[in-house]
Amino acid sequence: MPPHPPPPKPGVIPLAPLSLGDILNGSMSTVGRYWKQLFGIAVLVYGGALLVTLAALGIAYSATSDSLDKVVDAAQYDDSLDSDVVAPLVIAFALVFLVAVLAMVIANAAIMAACPAVLQEAVLGRRTTLGAVWRRAWARVPAVIGAMLLPWLVAMLVMAIFMVSYVVLIVSLVSDDASGAWAVLGFLLLLACIPVAVWVWVLFSLAPAAVVFESQRPVAALRRSARLVKGSWWRIFGISMLAWVIAMIAGYIVQMPLTIIGMMSSMPGMADMGPEPGVGEALTAMAGYLGFIMLGSMISQIIAATFPPLVTGLLYVGQRIRRENLAPALAEAAAPH
């Protein structure tokens, strides 16, 4: 019998059931071919989120600078503070935190929508522009937020249980009372919640791709993801975790040199500071360090935000090829007309 011809490959993946190598190579090829679109949108959304957060921080600092100086002086001279001084700081920076969280949620949703939008063209081997990807992704951001709301809530619940149990444990150790039992209960509850959180995360991990590829509504996308993941949970979990590990290592490799450069650039300014520097003087002296830290964090965040969703998007395509025989439809769509 003559050998079977290789499956067609109009884009970054062969139009056949995808192996681990196909998914990783396809994700890396997508980054190589469409890096301008991916990184351009990432810079836009994360840069916008950073600017919004810095603006909120600047407004909060200008509104509470007097209270902040009193807190610094009180810490230096071991003075007590009135609630009228502390309360404005707590309220102001709680609002800054809320603004930062909302900005990051929108930015992450935009990236999670942009990666499948790029993959739609990458799988078919078609060119696209940053503007086209942006229009397609931004239109689906509300649906992506809706689809990922349940996994995010589960993750926040686990984090809240961890923080509460940790705080109760510290308080029990310091005050030497019986509240340590509550910390142990919280720890046991955390151990029970972690597997549930991971199961939910994997079960609905293909929802953003379904939102973009099929223009699904949030609830329909969650159901679609659950159907595609069923029977392949461990495979999708393993490949997704591998993608996150690769992204974390790549981000660390990029961030570490920038951190060292930032420390070296800030040493002269920090050496010239007086014995009792003010907040403004300290921030000015550390401006170079903070700038390189933010640059490294942004690059690391871009890598961590783009590579795993690309892998997840190709997992979605691979599951549809395996279960729904999507390959002929993709081949027809990729054929020149």
Short mmCIF file of C-alpha atoms in Angstrom, two decimals:
data_model
loop_
_atom_site.label_atom_id
_atom_site.label_comp_id
_atom_site.label_asym_id
_atom_site.label_seq_id
_atom_site.Cartn_x
_atom_site.Cartn_y
_atom_site.Cartn_z
CA MET A 1 0.00 0.00 0.00
CA PRO A 2 1.28 3.46 -0.82
CA PRO A 3 2.07 5.61 2.21
CA HIS A 4 -0.59 8.02 3.36
CA PRO A 5 0.11 11.58 2.24
CA PRO A 6 0.90 14.01 5.07
CA PRO A 7 -2.03 16.12 6.25
CA PRO A 8 -2.28 19.59 4.75
CA LYS A 9 -0.58 22.36 6.69
CA PRO A 10 -1.68 25.75 5.36
CA GLY A 11 -0.71 27.54 8.56
CA VAL A 12 1.06 26.87 11.83
CA ILE A 13 -0.39 23.38 12.47
CA PRO A 14 -1.13 20.30 10.37
CA LEU A 15 -4.86 19.81 9.84
CA ALA A 16 -4.96 16.54 11.73
CA PRO A 17 -5.28 15.44 15.38
CA LEU A 18 -2.63 17.50 17.16
CA SER A 19 0.15 16.03 19.26
CA LEU A 20 1.97 17.88 22.06
CA GLY A 21 4.74 18.80 19.63
CA ASP A 22 2.24 20.15 17.10
CA ILE A 23 0.63 22.36 19.74
CA LEU A 24 3.89 23.75 21.14
CA ASN A 25 5.45 24.25 17.71
CA GLY A 26 2.25 25.84 16.44
CA SER A 27 2.14 28.25 19.38
CA MET A 28 5.78 29.25 18.90
CA SER A 29 5.28 29.61 15.15
CA THR A 30 2.28 31.86 15.81
CA VAL A 31 4.40 34.06 18.06
CA GLY A 32 7.11 34.19 15.38
CA ARG A 33 4.76 35.06 12.52
CA TYR A 34 2.29 37.31 14.33
CA TRP A 35 4.44 38.84 17.06
CA LYS A 36 3.60 42.39 15.95
CA GLN A 37 -0.11 41.81 16.41
CA LEU A 38 0.23 39.87 19.67
CA PHE A 39 2.80 42.07 21.36
CA GLY A 40 1.26 45.24 19.94
CA ILE A 41 -2.11 44.51 21.53
CA ALA A 42 -0.41 43.37 24.74
CA VAL A 43 1.53 46.62 24.98
CA LEU A 44 -1.64 48.62 24.29
CA VAL A 45 -3.80 46.90 26.90
CA TYR A 46 -1.18 46.45 29.62
CA GLY A 47 0.30 49.86 28.97
CA GLY A 48 -3.20 51.32 29.24
CA ALA A 49 -3.84 49.40 32.45
CA LEU A 50 -0.52 50.63 33.85
CA LEU A 51 -1.26 54.24 32.93
CA VAL A 52 -4.71 54.03 34.53
CA THR A 53 -3.21 52.54 37.69
CA LEU A 54 -0.42 55.13 37.85
CA ALA A 55 -2.95 57.92 37.32
CA ALA A 56 -5.09 56.56 40.16
CA LEU A 57 -1.98 56.22 42.34
CA GLY A 58 -0.91 59.79 41.54
CA ILE A 59 -4.36 61.13 42.40
CA ALA A 60 -4.37 59.13 45.64
CA TYR A 61 -0.89 60.35 46.56
CA SER A 62 -1.70 64.00 45.85
CA ALA A 63 -4.89 63.72 47.92
CA THR A 64 -3.23 62.00 50.90
CA SER A 65 0.38 63.25 50.80
CA ASP A 66 0.02 65.09 54.12
CA SER A 67 -1.34 61.98 55.83
CA LEU A 68 1.41 59.86 54.28
CA ASP A 69 4.12 62.22 55.59
CA LYS A 70 2.58 62.01 59.08
CA VAL A 71 2.65 58.20 58.90
CA VAL A 72 6.33 58.24 57.86
CA ASP A 73 7.22 60.67 60.66
CA ALA A 74 5.25 58.64 63.20
CA ALA A 75 7.03 55.44 62.17
CA GLN A 76 10.37 57.20 62.49
CA TYR A 77 9.74 58.63 65.95
CA ASP A 78 7.46 55.86 67.29
CA ASP A 79 4.51 58.21 67.63
CA SER A 80 0.89 57.11 67.74
CA LEU A 81 -1.49 57.92 64.89
CA ASP A 82 -5.08 59.09 64.93
CA SER A 83 -7.71 57.30 62.89
CA ASP A 84 -8.29 60.57 61.01
CA VAL A 85 -4.79 60.20 59.55
CA VAL A 86 -4.90 56.49 58.73
CA ALA A 87 -8.46 56.25 57.38
CA PRO A 88 -7.90 58.46 54.29
CA LEU A 89 -4.82 56.42 53.35
CA VAL A 90 -6.67 53.13 53.68
CA ILE A 91 -9.63 54.38 51.61
CA ALA A 92 -7.44 55.99 48.93
CA PHE A 93 -5.20 53.03 48.33
CA ALA A 94 -8.09 50.56 48.54
CA LEU A 95 -9.64 52.50 45.65
CA VAL A 96 -6.32 52.38 43.79
CA PHE A 97 -6.22 48.62 44.28
CA LEU A 98 -9.77 48.30 42.96
CA VAL A 99 -8.94 50.39 39.89
CA ALA A 100 -5.81 48.29 39.26
CA VAL A 101 -7.77 45.03 39.53
CA LEU A 102 -10.46 46.22 37.12
CA ALA A 103 -7.85 47.47 34.65
CA MET A 104 -6.02 44.14 34.76
CA VAL A 105 -9.23 42.15 34.33
CA ILE A 106 -10.05 44.09 31.17
CA ALA A 107 -6.47 43.83 29.91
CA ASN A 108 -6.30 40.07 30.51
CA ALA A 109 -9.67 39.57 28.84
CA ALA A 110 -8.47 41.53 25.81
CA ILE A 111 -5.38 39.31 25.51
CA MET A 112 -7.45 36.15 25.98
CA ALA A 113 -9.66 37.33 23.11
CA ALA A 114 -6.76 38.49 20.92
CA CYS A 115 -4.89 35.16 20.97
CA PRO A 116 -7.78 33.13 19.46
CA ALA A 117 -8.40 35.97 17.00
CA VAL A 118 -4.80 35.63 15.81
CA LEU A 119 -5.06 31.85 15.74
CA GLN A 120 -8.08 32.05 13.45
CA GLU A 121 -5.74 33.42 10.79
CA ALA A 122 -2.61 31.52 11.84
CA VAL A 123 -4.24 28.10 11.48
CA LEU A 124 -5.34 28.98 7.95
CA GLY A 125 -2.04 30.62 7.04
CA ARG A 126 -3.59 34.00 6.35
CA ARG A 127 -2.13 37.41 7.05
CA THR A 128 -3.79 39.89 9.34
CA THR A 129 -3.19 43.31 10.81
CA LEU A 130 -3.08 44.65 14.33
CA GLY A 131 -6.19 46.70 13.65
CA ALA A 132 -8.18 43.71 12.42
CA VAL A 133 -7.16 41.61 15.42
CA TRP A 134 -7.95 44.49 17.78
CA ARG A 135 -11.45 44.99 16.37
CA ARG A 136 -12.21 41.28 16.53
CA ALA A 137 -10.80 40.87 20.04
CA TRP A 138 -12.25 44.02 21.60
CA ALA A 139 -15.74 43.13 20.42
CA ARG A 140 -15.51 39.85 22.35
CA VAL A 141 -13.98 41.22 25.58
CA PRO A 142 -17.31 41.44 27.49
CA ALA A 143 -18.17 37.86 26.54
CA VAL A 144 -14.69 36.65 27.58
CA ILE A 145 -15.07 38.37 30.96
CA GLY A 146 -18.46 36.75 31.38
CA ALA A 147 -17.14 33.33 30.40
CA MET A 148 -14.17 33.53 32.77
CA LEU A 149 -16.10 35.06 35.66
CA LEU A 150 -16.86 31.70 37.29
CA PRO A 151 -13.24 30.39 37.16
CA TRP A 152 -11.99 33.75 38.45
CA LEU A 153 -14.49 33.70 41.32
CA VAL A 154 -13.39 30.20 42.29
CA ALA A 155 -9.74 31.30 42.21
CA MET A 156 -10.54 34.37 44.33
CA LEU A 157 -12.39 32.16 46.84
CA VAL A 158 -9.34 29.93 47.23
CA MET A 159 -7.08 32.98 47.66
CA ALA A 160 -9.46 34.47 50.23
CA ILE A 161 -9.51 31.23 52.24
CA PHE A 162 -5.71 31.12 52.15
CA MET A 163 -5.34 34.75 53.28
CA VAL A 164 -7.91 34.43 56.06
CA SER A 165 -6.39 31.22 57.41
CA TYR A 166 -2.89 32.74 57.22
CA VAL A 167 -3.95 35.90 59.09
CA VAL A 168 -5.79 33.87 61.74
CA LEU A 169 -2.73 31.66 62.19
CA ILE A 170 -0.44 34.68 62.66
CA VAL A 171 -2.86 36.28 65.12
CA SER A 172 -3.12 33.04 67.08
CA LEU A 173 0.67 32.76 67.31
CA VAL A 174 1.07 36.36 68.44
CA SER A 175 -1.86 36.49 70.86
CA ASP A 176 -1.39 32.90 72.06
CA ASP A 177 -5.13 32.17 72.14
CA ALA A 178 -7.27 29.31 70.84
CA SER A 179 -7.97 30.78 67.40
CA GLY A 180 -5.37 28.45 65.88
CA ALA A 181 -8.12 25.87 65.47
CA TRP A 182 -9.81 28.18 62.96
CA ALA A 183 -6.55 28.49 61.06
CA VAL A 184 -6.28 24.70 60.88
CA LEU A 185 -9.89 24.52 59.68
CA GLY A 186 -9.15 27.14 57.03
CA PHE A 187 -6.07 25.21 55.91
CA LEU A 188 -8.09 22.01 55.56
CA LEU A 189 -10.76 23.91 53.64
CA LEU A 190 -8.03 25.29 51.37
CA LEU A 191 -6.75 21.77 50.68
CA ALA A 192 -10.27 20.75 49.73
CA CYS A 193 -10.83 23.80 47.49
CA ILE A 194 -7.59 23.60 45.48
CA PRO A 195 -8.53 20.45 43.51
CA VAL A 196 -11.99 21.89 42.85
CA ALA A 197 -10.45 25.16 41.61
CA VAL A 198 -8.05 23.33 39.30
CA TRP A 199 -10.84 21.11 37.97
CA VAL A 200 -13.02 24.15 37.22
CA TRP A 201 -10.13 26.01 35.61
CA VAL A 202 -9.36 23.14 33.22
CA LEU A 203 -13.01 22.36 32.54
CA PHE A 204 -13.70 25.91 31.35
CA SER A 205 -10.25 26.73 29.97
CA LEU A 206 -11.43 26.46 26.34
CA ALA A 207 -14.28 28.94 26.86
CA PRO A 208 -12.38 32.05 25.61
CA ALA A 209 -11.50 30.26 22.38
CA ALA A 210 -15.14 29.25 21.94
CA VAL A 211 -16.19 32.87 22.54
CA VAL A 212 -13.94 34.11 19.73
CA PHE A 213 -13.93 31.21 17.25
CA GLU A 214 -17.67 30.58 17.41
CA SER A 215 -18.93 33.94 18.72
CA GLN A 216 -20.51 32.11 21.64
CA ARG A 217 -22.20 33.82 24.56
CA PRO A 218 -20.57 33.32 28.00
CA VAL A 219 -22.81 30.51 29.29
CA ALA A 220 -22.82 28.72 25.93
CA ALA A 221 -19.02 29.02 25.79
CA LEU A 222 -18.68 27.44 29.24
CA ARG A 223 -20.88 24.53 28.16
CA ARG A 224 -18.94 24.19 24.92
CA SER A 225 -15.65 24.06 26.80
CA ALA A 226 -16.97 21.44 29.22
CA ARG A 227 -18.07 19.22 26.31
CA LEU A 228 -14.73 19.53 24.54
CA VAL A 229 -12.71 18.89 27.71
CA LYS A 230 -14.78 15.84 28.73
CA GLY A 231 -12.65 12.71 28.43
CA SER A 232 -9.42 14.71 27.87
CA TRP A 233 -9.16 16.55 31.19
CA TRP A 234 -5.75 15.20 32.16
CA ARG A 235 -4.26 15.81 28.71
CA ILE A 236 -5.49 19.41 28.63
CA PHE A 237 -4.36 19.96 32.22
CA GLY A 238 -0.86 18.64 31.52
CA ILE A 239 -0.33 20.62 28.32
CA SER A 240 -1.74 23.80 29.88
CA MET A 241 0.53 23.48 32.91
CA LEU A 242 3.53 22.90 30.64
CA ALA A 243 2.65 26.07 28.72
CA TRP A 244 2.53 28.08 31.94
CA VAL A 245 5.89 26.68 33.08
CA ILE A 246 7.50 27.57 29.73
CA ALA A 247 6.05 31.09 29.89
CA MET A 248 7.22 31.59 33.51
CA ILE A 249 10.76 30.47 32.70
CA ALA A 250 10.92 32.69 29.62
CA GLY A 251 9.59 35.66 31.59
CA TYR A 252 12.12 35.08 34.38
CA ILE A 253 14.98 34.93 31.88
CA VAL A 254 13.88 38.31 30.50
CA GLN A 255 13.13 39.97 33.83
CA MET A 256 16.29 39.08 35.76
CA PRO A 257 18.81 41.08 33.63
CA LEU A 258 16.51 44.13 33.65
CA THR A 259 16.26 43.95 37.44
CA ILE A 260 20.04 43.88 37.78
CA ILE A 261 20.42 46.81 35.37
CA GLY A 262 17.83 48.76 37.34
CA MET A 263 19.63 48.15 40.63
CA MET A 264 22.95 49.29 39.18
CA SER A 265 21.43 52.43 37.63
CA SER A 266 19.82 53.46 40.93
CA MET A 267 22.87 52.99 43.14
CA PRO A 268 24.35 56.50 42.56
CA GLY A 269 21.06 58.24 43.37
CA MET A 270 20.49 56.13 46.48
CA ALA A 271 24.04 56.83 47.67
CA ASP A 272 23.44 60.60 47.43
CA MET A 273 20.30 60.51 49.57
CA GLY A 274 20.43 62.17 52.95
CA PRO A 275 20.15 60.34 56.27
CA GLU A 276 16.42 61.07 56.49
CA PRO A 277 15.07 61.09 52.90
CA GLY A 278 11.47 62.03 52.22
CA VAL A 279 9.07 59.94 50.19
CA GLY A 280 9.54 62.07 47.08
CA GLU A 281 13.34 61.98 47.33
CA ALA A 282 13.35 58.20 47.77
CA LEU A 283 11.06 57.71 44.77
CA THR A 284 13.27 59.99 42.64
CA ALA A 285 16.43 58.12 43.61
CA MET A 286 14.82 54.78 42.81
CA ALA A 287 13.20 55.95 39.57
CA GLY A 288 15.62 54.00 37.37
CA TYR A 289 15.19 50.82 39.38
CA LEU A 290 11.41 51.12 39.40
CA GLY A 291 11.42 51.85 35.66
CA PHE A 292 13.42 48.74 34.80
CA ILE A 293 11.34 46.67 37.21
CA MET A 294 8.14 47.82 35.50
CA LEU A 295 9.66 47.18 32.05
CA GLY A 296 10.74 43.69 33.03
CA SER A 297 7.39 42.98 34.65
CA MET A 298 5.54 44.16 31.55
CA ILE A 299 7.62 42.00 29.19
CA SER A 300 7.25 39.03 31.53
CA GLN A 301 3.50 39.65 31.76
CA ILE A 302 3.21 39.84 27.97
CA ILE A 303 4.95 36.47 27.60
CA ALA A 304 2.86 34.89 30.36
CA ALA A 305 -0.33 36.37 28.92
CA THR A 306 0.16 35.38 25.27
CA PHE A 307 1.85 31.99 25.13
CA PRO A 308 -0.52 29.94 27.38
CA PRO A 309 -3.69 31.27 25.65
CA LEU A 310 -2.16 30.37 22.28
CA VAL A 311 -1.58 26.83 23.55
CA THR A 312 -5.14 26.73 24.92
CA GLY A 313 -6.51 27.98 21.61
CA LEU A 314 -4.71 25.21 19.73
CA LEU A 315 -6.01 22.71 22.28
CA TYR A 316 -9.49 23.92 21.38
CA VAL A 317 -8.77 23.48 17.66
CA GLY A 318 -7.23 20.07 18.30
CA GLN A 319 -10.23 18.89 20.29
CA ARG A 320 -12.59 19.94 17.52
CA ILE A 321 -10.42 18.17 14.93
CA ARG A 322 -10.48 15.00 17.03
CA ARG A 323 -14.17 15.02 17.89
CA GLU A 324 -15.92 16.96 15.15
CA ASN A 325 -13.70 16.28 12.12
CA LEU A 326 -12.98 19.98 11.73
CA ALA A 327 -9.93 19.43 9.50
CA PRO A 328 -11.82 19.26 6.13
CA ALA A 329 -13.66 22.50 6.92
CA LEU A 330 -10.36 24.20 7.83
CA ALA A 331 -8.70 22.89 4.66
CA GLU A 332 -11.58 24.23 2.56
CA ALA A 333 -11.42 27.62 4.31
CA ALA A 334 -7.65 27.80 3.75
CA ALA A 335 -7.84 26.88 0.04
CA PRO A 336 -7.42 29.84 -2.35
CA HIS A 337 -10.65 30.94 -3.97
#
